[in-house]
Amino acid sequence: MAYARLGQWLSLLVCLLILLKAESHPVELTLVQSAVAKGAVCLDGSPPAYHFDKGFGAGINNWLVHIEGGGWCKDVESCVERTKNFRGSSTKMEKTISFSGVLGKKQTMNPDFYNWNRIKVRYCDGSSFTGDVEAVDPATNLHFRGGRVFRAIIDDLLAKGMINAKNALLSGCSAGGLASILQCDNFRSLLPAGTNVKCLADAGYFINAKTITGSQQIEAFYSQVVALHGSAKHLPASCTSRLRPGLCFFPQNVIPQLRTPIFLVNAAYDSWQIKNILAPSVADPKGTWKSCKSGIKNCSPAQIQTMQDYRLQFLNVLNGGLTNSPSHGAFIDSCYAHCQIGTQETWMASDSPVVSKTTIAKAVGDWYYNRSPSKKIDCPYPCNPTCKNKEFDSN
């Protein structure tokens, strides 16, 4: 009897181990070696890369391409610094990673995309996949080739089956979310005419706002990025034909002209934007905002009011871009957060953030499959108790 019971326990343990392995299986890094000959390389000249988890069952001809985030570099010094880590070199990237959130393969946790071909594109060019400068300074060996990298990766995926895609979704987080906006129509043009193509930007709607001192910090920064990387030729022509290239790094100047349906997931109090657009250190030399930026609960009433004003500015800009097309959607929660679709707890879990009783995962799925209207705008902070508000080290 004891041996039989032990056998049952061992069988149960084996089943649990198999289940755990299935839920957290590593997804290997794929280097696109063929891209090197095209000059489509990371900042240090190494080949671009992605992680690919193949689709199965009914999702075998559906493709989700998700672009990693990680900021930008605006000058030679900051770009050289990126080559020392995975932000600028595929030689420094992890060989395997785990997928979760919108990339997860468990049906209960990602019901609309779990069985799709799911790809995480690694970000190693520092320009949101827009750069294209032929010359390489031998003193730095910096390659500004983000636009070429995007095309090379998409070509590689097309050759691996995406040419037969029935459904496709280009998504991204932060700088990757911006890339999914800037490359949205281009992505659609590279897929078969009959493919249902849409785009999803998470924390990628950076607005052209002034700092707390009234300076145009982010506008100047983006102009430097675009100039250094030679981004103009890979920014949407619908924008560059009207505005100078630096302004075409802002989604508010691109989305109104998009022909491809797009969905925006963003926190109204995006923690990156509060820290780097509204109250960057250069505009706060005395560090008055330091504690507030480390966690919204630390903010003074006056700082909260400034952030409320920023939220209204954000929503006004957002609404101006989305009203032109009923095919566009949005999920704007009132959280102090940045990037929410790649993490299971914020994408879809028992305690995930909700707006109008809807999780991000359900809102995105309803929009993609045209199940219901999908423009959900939250009430102002602190109205939403489901928020996962970020806290940062204030040192």
Coordinates of C-alpha atoms in Angstrom, one line a residue:
M1 CA 0.0 0.0 0.0
A2 CA 2.8 2.4 0.9
Y3 CA 4.6 1.7 -2.3
A4 CA 1.4 2.3 -4.3
R5 CA 0.8 5.6 -2.6
L6 CA 4.5 6.6 -3.2
G7 CA 4.1 5.8 -6.8
Q8 CA 1.0 8.0 -7.0
W9 CA 2.8 10.9 -5.4
L10 CA 5.8 10.4 -7.8
S11 CA 3.5 10.4 -10.8
L12 CA 1.8 13.5 -9.5
L13 CA 5.2 15.2 -9.0
V14 CA 6.3 14.3 -12.5
C15 CA 3.0 15.8 -13.9
L16 CA 3.5 19.0 -11.9
L17 CA 7.1 19.3 -13.2
I18 CA 6.0 18.8 -16.7
L19 CA 3.3 21.4 -16.3
L20 CA 5.7 23.9 -14.7
K21 CA 8.2 23.3 -17.5
A22 CA 5.4 23.8 -20.1
E23 CA 4.4 27.1 -18.6
S24 CA 8.0 28.6 -18.3
H25 CA 9.8 26.9 -21.2
P26 CA 12.8 28.8 -22.5
V27 CA 12.6 30.4 -25.9
E28 CA 15.9 30.4 -27.7
L29 CA 17.7 33.3 -29.3
T30 CA 17.8 33.3 -33.1
L31 CA 20.6 35.4 -34.8
V32 CA 19.8 36.7 -38.2
Q33 CA 23.2 36.0 -39.7
S34 CA 22.0 36.8 -43.3
A35 CA 21.3 40.4 -42.3
V36 CA 25.0 41.2 -41.8
A37 CA 25.6 41.1 -45.6
K38 CA 22.8 43.7 -46.0
G39 CA 24.4 46.0 -43.4
A40 CA 21.4 45.3 -41.1
V41 CA 23.2 45.1 -37.8
C42 CA 23.1 46.2 -34.2
L43 CA 25.0 49.3 -33.1
D44 CA 28.3 47.3 -32.7
G45 CA 27.9 45.5 -36.0
S46 CA 26.7 42.2 -34.6
P47 CA 23.7 40.5 -36.3
P48 CA 20.1 41.3 -35.1
A49 CA 18.2 38.8 -33.2
Y50 CA 14.8 37.6 -32.0
H51 CA 13.1 34.8 -29.9
F52 CA 10.6 32.7 -31.8
D53 CA 8.0 30.4 -30.2
K54 CA 6.1 28.6 -33.0
G55 CA 2.3 28.6 -33.2
F56 CA 0.2 25.5 -33.0
G57 CA -3.3 24.3 -33.7
A58 CA -5.7 26.9 -35.0
G59 CA -3.0 29.6 -34.5
I60 CA -0.4 28.1 -36.9
N61 CA -0.9 30.8 -39.5
N62 CA -1.3 33.7 -37.1
W63 CA 1.8 35.9 -36.2
L64 CA 2.5 38.2 -33.3
V65 CA 5.7 40.2 -33.6
H66 CA 6.5 42.0 -30.4
I67 CA 9.3 44.6 -30.3
E68 CA 11.4 45.0 -27.2
G69 CA 11.8 48.5 -25.6
G70 CA 14.8 50.2 -24.1
G71 CA 15.1 53.9 -24.8
W72 CA 17.3 55.6 -27.4
C73 CA 20.8 57.0 -27.9
K74 CA 21.1 60.6 -29.1
D75 CA 24.9 61.0 -29.4
V76 CA 28.0 59.0 -30.0
E77 CA 28.8 58.6 -26.3
S78 CA 25.5 57.2 -25.3
C79 CA 25.4 54.9 -28.3
V80 CA 28.9 53.6 -27.5
E81 CA 27.7 52.9 -24.0
R82 CA 24.9 50.8 -25.4
T83 CA 27.3 48.5 -27.3
K84 CA 28.6 47.3 -23.9
N85 CA 25.3 45.5 -23.2
F86 CA 22.3 43.9 -24.9
R87 CA 20.9 47.3 -25.9
G88 CA 23.5 47.6 -28.6
S89 CA 25.0 44.1 -29.2
S90 CA 23.5 40.7 -29.8
T91 CA 26.7 39.2 -28.3
K92 CA 25.5 40.4 -24.9
M93 CA 21.9 39.1 -25.2
E94 CA 20.5 36.2 -23.1
K95 CA 20.5 32.9 -25.1
T96 CA 17.0 32.0 -23.8
I97 CA 14.1 34.0 -22.2
S98 CA 10.7 33.2 -21.0
F99 CA 7.5 34.6 -22.6
S100 CA 4.5 35.9 -20.6
G101 CA 1.6 38.3 -21.0
V102 CA 0.8 38.9 -24.7
L103 CA 3.5 36.4 -25.6
G104 CA 2.4 33.7 -23.2
K105 CA 1.3 30.2 -24.5
K106 CA -1.2 29.3 -21.8
Q107 CA -4.8 29.7 -23.1
T108 CA -6.3 30.8 -19.7
M109 CA -3.7 33.5 -19.4
N110 CA -3.6 34.7 -23.0
P111 CA -6.8 33.4 -24.7
D112 CA -6.6 35.3 -28.0
F113 CA -3.0 34.9 -28.9
Y114 CA -1.6 31.9 -26.9
N115 CA -1.3 29.5 -29.9
W116 CA 0.0 32.1 -32.4
N117 CA 3.5 32.2 -33.7
R118 CA 5.0 34.6 -31.1
I119 CA 8.2 36.5 -31.7
K120 CA 10.1 38.9 -29.5
V121 CA 12.3 41.1 -31.5
R122 CA 15.4 42.2 -29.6
Y123 CA 16.2 46.0 -29.7
C124 CA 19.9 46.8 -30.3
D125 CA 19.9 49.9 -32.6
G126 CA 18.9 52.7 -30.3
S127 CA 16.5 54.4 -32.8
S128 CA 13.2 52.5 -32.5
F129 CA 14.2 50.7 -35.8
T130 CA 14.5 53.8 -37.9
G131 CA 18.2 54.5 -38.4
D132 CA 20.0 54.2 -41.7
V133 CA 23.5 55.7 -42.1
E134 CA 25.8 54.0 -44.5
A135 CA 29.1 55.4 -43.2
V136 CA 30.8 53.8 -40.2
D137 CA 33.4 55.7 -38.2
P138 CA 36.2 53.3 -37.6
A139 CA 37.0 55.2 -34.4
T140 CA 33.7 54.1 -32.8
N141 CA 32.5 51.3 -35.1
L142 CA 28.9 52.5 -34.6
H143 CA 26.4 51.2 -37.1
F144 CA 23.2 53.3 -37.3
R145 CA 21.0 50.7 -39.2
G146 CA 17.7 50.3 -37.2
G147 CA 15.5 50.7 -40.3
R148 CA 17.5 48.0 -42.2
V149 CA 17.3 45.7 -39.1
F150 CA 13.5 45.8 -39.0
R151 CA 13.3 44.9 -42.7
A152 CA 15.8 42.1 -42.4
I153 CA 14.0 40.6 -39.4
I154 CA 10.6 40.8 -41.2
D155 CA 12.1 39.2 -44.3
D156 CA 13.5 36.4 -42.2
L157 CA 10.1 35.7 -40.6
L158 CA 8.3 35.9 -44.0
A159 CA 10.7 33.1 -45.2
K160 CA 9.9 31.1 -42.1
G161 CA 6.1 31.1 -42.8
M162 CA 4.8 34.6 -42.1
I163 CA 4.2 34.9 -45.9
N164 CA 1.2 32.7 -45.3
A165 CA -0.2 34.7 -42.4
K166 CA -3.9 34.9 -42.0
N167 CA -3.7 37.2 -39.0
A168 CA -0.8 39.4 -37.9
L169 CA -0.2 41.8 -35.1
L170 CA 2.8 44.1 -34.7
S171 CA 3.3 45.1 -31.0
G172 CA 5.9 46.6 -28.8
C173 CA 6.7 48.2 -25.5
S174 CA 8.1 51.7 -24.8
A175 CA 10.7 52.4 -27.6
G176 CA 9.4 49.2 -29.1
G177 CA 5.8 50.5 -28.8
L178 CA 6.9 53.6 -30.6
A179 CA 8.5 51.4 -33.3
S180 CA 5.2 49.5 -33.7
I181 CA 3.6 52.9 -34.5
L182 CA 6.3 54.2 -36.8
Q183 CA 6.6 50.8 -38.7
C184 CA 2.9 50.0 -38.6
D185 CA 1.9 50.8 -42.2
N186 CA 5.3 49.5 -43.4
F187 CA 4.7 46.1 -41.7
R188 CA 1.3 45.9 -43.3
S189 CA 2.8 46.5 -46.8
L190 CA 5.3 43.6 -46.4
L191 CA 2.5 41.1 -45.7
P192 CA 0.1 39.5 -48.2
A193 CA -2.9 41.7 -49.2
G194 CA -5.4 39.3 -47.6
T195 CA -3.8 39.2 -44.2
N196 CA -5.7 40.8 -41.3
V197 CA -2.9 43.2 -40.0
K198 CA -3.1 45.4 -37.0
C199 CA -0.7 47.1 -34.6
L200 CA -0.5 47.4 -30.8
A201 CA 1.6 50.0 -29.0
D202 CA 2.2 49.6 -25.3
A203 CA 3.6 52.7 -23.5
G204 CA 4.7 54.0 -26.8
Y205 CA 2.6 57.1 -27.1
F206 CA 5.2 59.7 -26.0
I207 CA 3.7 63.2 -26.3
N208 CA 5.5 66.4 -27.2
A209 CA 5.0 68.2 -23.9
K210 CA 7.0 70.8 -22.1
T211 CA 8.9 70.2 -18.8
I212 CA 7.8 71.7 -15.5
T213 CA 10.0 74.7 -16.3
G214 CA 8.5 75.1 -19.8
S215 CA 11.5 73.8 -21.8
Q216 CA 11.1 71.6 -24.9
Q217 CA 13.3 68.8 -23.6
I218 CA 11.8 65.8 -25.3
E219 CA 11.5 67.5 -28.7
A220 CA 15.1 68.5 -28.7
F221 CA 16.1 64.9 -27.6
Y222 CA 14.1 63.2 -30.4
S223 CA 15.5 65.6 -32.9
Q224 CA 19.0 64.6 -31.9
V225 CA 18.2 60.9 -32.1
V226 CA 16.7 61.3 -35.6
A227 CA 19.6 63.4 -36.9
L228 CA 22.3 61.0 -35.5
H229 CA 20.7 57.9 -36.8
G230 CA 19.6 59.3 -40.2
S231 CA 16.1 58.2 -39.4
A232 CA 14.2 60.4 -41.9
K233 CA 14.0 57.8 -44.7
H234 CA 12.4 55.2 -42.4
L235 CA 9.8 57.5 -40.7
P236 CA 6.3 57.6 -42.3
A237 CA 6.3 59.8 -45.4
S238 CA 2.8 60.9 -44.5
C239 CA 4.5 62.8 -41.7
T240 CA 7.9 63.8 -43.0
S241 CA 6.1 65.3 -46.1
R242 CA 4.5 67.8 -43.7
L243 CA 6.8 68.2 -40.7
R244 CA 10.5 68.1 -40.0
P245 CA 11.7 64.5 -39.2
G246 CA 12.3 65.1 -35.5
L247 CA 8.6 65.8 -35.0
C248 CA 7.7 62.6 -36.8
F249 CA 9.1 60.6 -33.8
F250 CA 6.0 61.7 -31.9
P251 CA 2.9 59.4 -32.4
Q252 CA 0.6 62.4 -32.3
N253 CA 2.0 63.4 -35.7
V254 CA 1.9 59.9 -37.2
I255 CA -1.3 58.1 -36.1
P256 CA -3.9 60.4 -37.7
Q257 CA -2.5 59.4 -41.1
L258 CA -2.1 55.6 -40.4
R259 CA -4.0 53.3 -42.7
T260 CA -3.6 50.3 -40.5
P261 CA -5.8 49.8 -37.4
I262 CA -3.9 50.4 -34.2
F263 CA -4.6 49.9 -30.5
L264 CA -2.8 52.0 -27.8
V265 CA -2.2 50.7 -24.2
N266 CA -0.9 53.4 -22.0
A267 CA -0.9 54.6 -18.4
A268 CA -2.3 58.1 -18.2
Y269 CA 0.5 58.8 -15.7
D270 CA 3.2 56.9 -17.6
S271 CA 6.1 56.7 -15.2
W272 CA 8.7 57.1 -18.0
Q273 CA 7.0 60.2 -19.3
I274 CA 6.6 61.7 -15.8
K275 CA 10.3 61.1 -15.1
N276 CA 11.8 62.1 -18.4
I277 CA 9.3 64.4 -20.2
L278 CA 7.5 66.3 -17.5
A279 CA 10.1 66.4 -14.7
P280 CA 13.5 65.3 -16.0
S281 CA 16.5 66.0 -13.8
V282 CA 17.7 68.9 -15.9
A283 CA 14.4 70.7 -15.2
D284 CA 14.5 69.8 -11.5
P285 CA 18.1 70.6 -10.4
K286 CA 17.1 70.7 -6.7
G287 CA 15.5 67.3 -6.8
T288 CA 12.1 68.4 -5.7
W289 CA 10.5 65.8 -7.8
K290 CA 12.9 63.0 -6.9
S291 CA 10.7 61.3 -4.3
C292 CA 7.5 61.8 -6.3
K293 CA 9.0 60.2 -9.4
S294 CA 10.0 57.1 -7.3
G295 CA 6.4 56.5 -6.5
I296 CA 3.2 58.4 -7.0
K297 CA 2.1 57.9 -3.4
N298 CA 5.1 60.2 -2.4
C299 CA 3.8 63.1 -4.5
S300 CA 2.7 66.3 -2.9
P301 CA -0.8 67.7 -3.7
A302 CA 0.8 70.3 -6.0
Q303 CA 2.8 67.6 -7.8
I304 CA -0.4 65.5 -8.2
Q305 CA -2.1 68.5 -9.7
T306 CA 0.7 69.0 -12.2
M307 CA 0.4 65.3 -13.1
Q308 CA -3.4 65.7 -13.5
D309 CA -2.7 68.5 -15.9
Y310 CA -0.3 66.3 -17.8
R311 CA -2.9 63.5 -18.0
L312 CA -5.4 66.0 -19.5
Q313 CA -2.8 67.1 -22.1
F314 CA -2.0 63.5 -22.8
L315 CA -5.7 62.6 -23.4
N316 CA -6.3 65.7 -25.5
V317 CA -3.4 64.7 -27.8
L318 CA -4.5 61.1 -27.8
N319 CA -8.1 61.8 -28.7
G320 CA -7.1 64.1 -31.5
G321 CA -5.3 61.2 -33.1
L322 CA -7.8 58.4 -32.6
T323 CA -11.0 60.1 -33.6
N324 CA -10.1 59.9 -37.3
S325 CA -10.7 56.1 -37.5
P326 CA -13.2 53.8 -35.7
S327 CA -10.7 51.0 -36.3
H328 CA -8.3 52.4 -33.7
G329 CA -8.7 51.6 -30.0
A330 CA -7.2 52.4 -26.7
F331 CA -6.9 51.2 -23.1
I332 CA -5.7 54.1 -20.9
D333 CA -5.6 53.3 -17.2
S334 CA -4.9 55.8 -14.4
C335 CA -1.8 53.9 -13.2
Y336 CA 1.7 55.1 -12.5
A337 CA 3.2 52.5 -14.8
H338 CA 5.2 51.8 -18.0
C339 CA 4.7 48.8 -20.2
Q340 CA 1.8 46.5 -19.2
I341 CA 1.2 43.9 -22.0
G342 CA 4.4 41.9 -21.5
T343 CA 3.9 41.0 -17.9
Q344 CA 1.2 38.5 -16.8
E345 CA 0.1 40.4 -13.7
T346 CA -0.9 43.4 -15.8
W347 CA -1.9 41.7 -19.0
M348 CA -4.4 39.2 -17.6
A349 CA -4.5 37.8 -14.0
S350 CA -7.1 37.7 -11.2
D351 CA -5.9 41.1 -9.9
S352 CA -4.9 42.8 -13.2
P353 CA -5.7 46.4 -13.8
V354 CA -9.2 46.9 -15.2
V355 CA -11.0 49.7 -16.8
S356 CA -14.8 49.4 -17.2
K357 CA -14.4 45.9 -15.7
T358 CA -12.2 44.9 -18.6
T359 CA -8.6 43.7 -18.5
I360 CA -6.0 44.8 -21.0
A361 CA -6.0 41.3 -22.6
K362 CA -9.7 41.3 -23.1
A363 CA -9.8 44.9 -24.5
V364 CA -7.0 44.1 -27.0
G365 CA -8.7 40.8 -28.0
D366 CA -12.1 42.4 -28.4
W367 CA -10.5 45.1 -30.7
Y368 CA -8.5 42.7 -32.8
Y369 CA -11.4 40.4 -33.5
N370 CA -14.0 43.2 -33.7
R371 CA -16.0 41.8 -30.9
S372 CA -16.9 45.1 -29.2
P373 CA -15.9 48.8 -29.1
S374 CA -12.5 49.2 -27.5
K375 CA -11.8 52.7 -26.4
K376 CA -11.5 52.6 -22.6
I377 CA -10.4 55.8 -20.8
D378 CA -10.0 55.6 -17.0
C379 CA -11.1 58.2 -14.4
P380 CA -8.3 60.3 -12.8
Y381 CA -5.9 59.1 -10.1
P382 CA -6.5 57.7 -7.5
C383 CA -9.8 56.3 -8.7
N384 CA -8.6 52.9 -9.8
P385 CA -7.8 50.5 -7.0
T386 CA -6.7 47.8 -9.4
C387 CA -3.6 49.7 -10.6
K388 CA -0.2 48.2 -10.3
N389 CA 1.6 51.5 -9.5
K390 CA 5.4 51.2 -10.0
E391 CA 7.9 52.1 -7.3
F392 CA 11.5 53.0 -8.1
D393 CA 14.7 53.4 -6.2
S394 CA 14.9 57.2 -5.4
N395 CA 18.7 57.1 -5.0

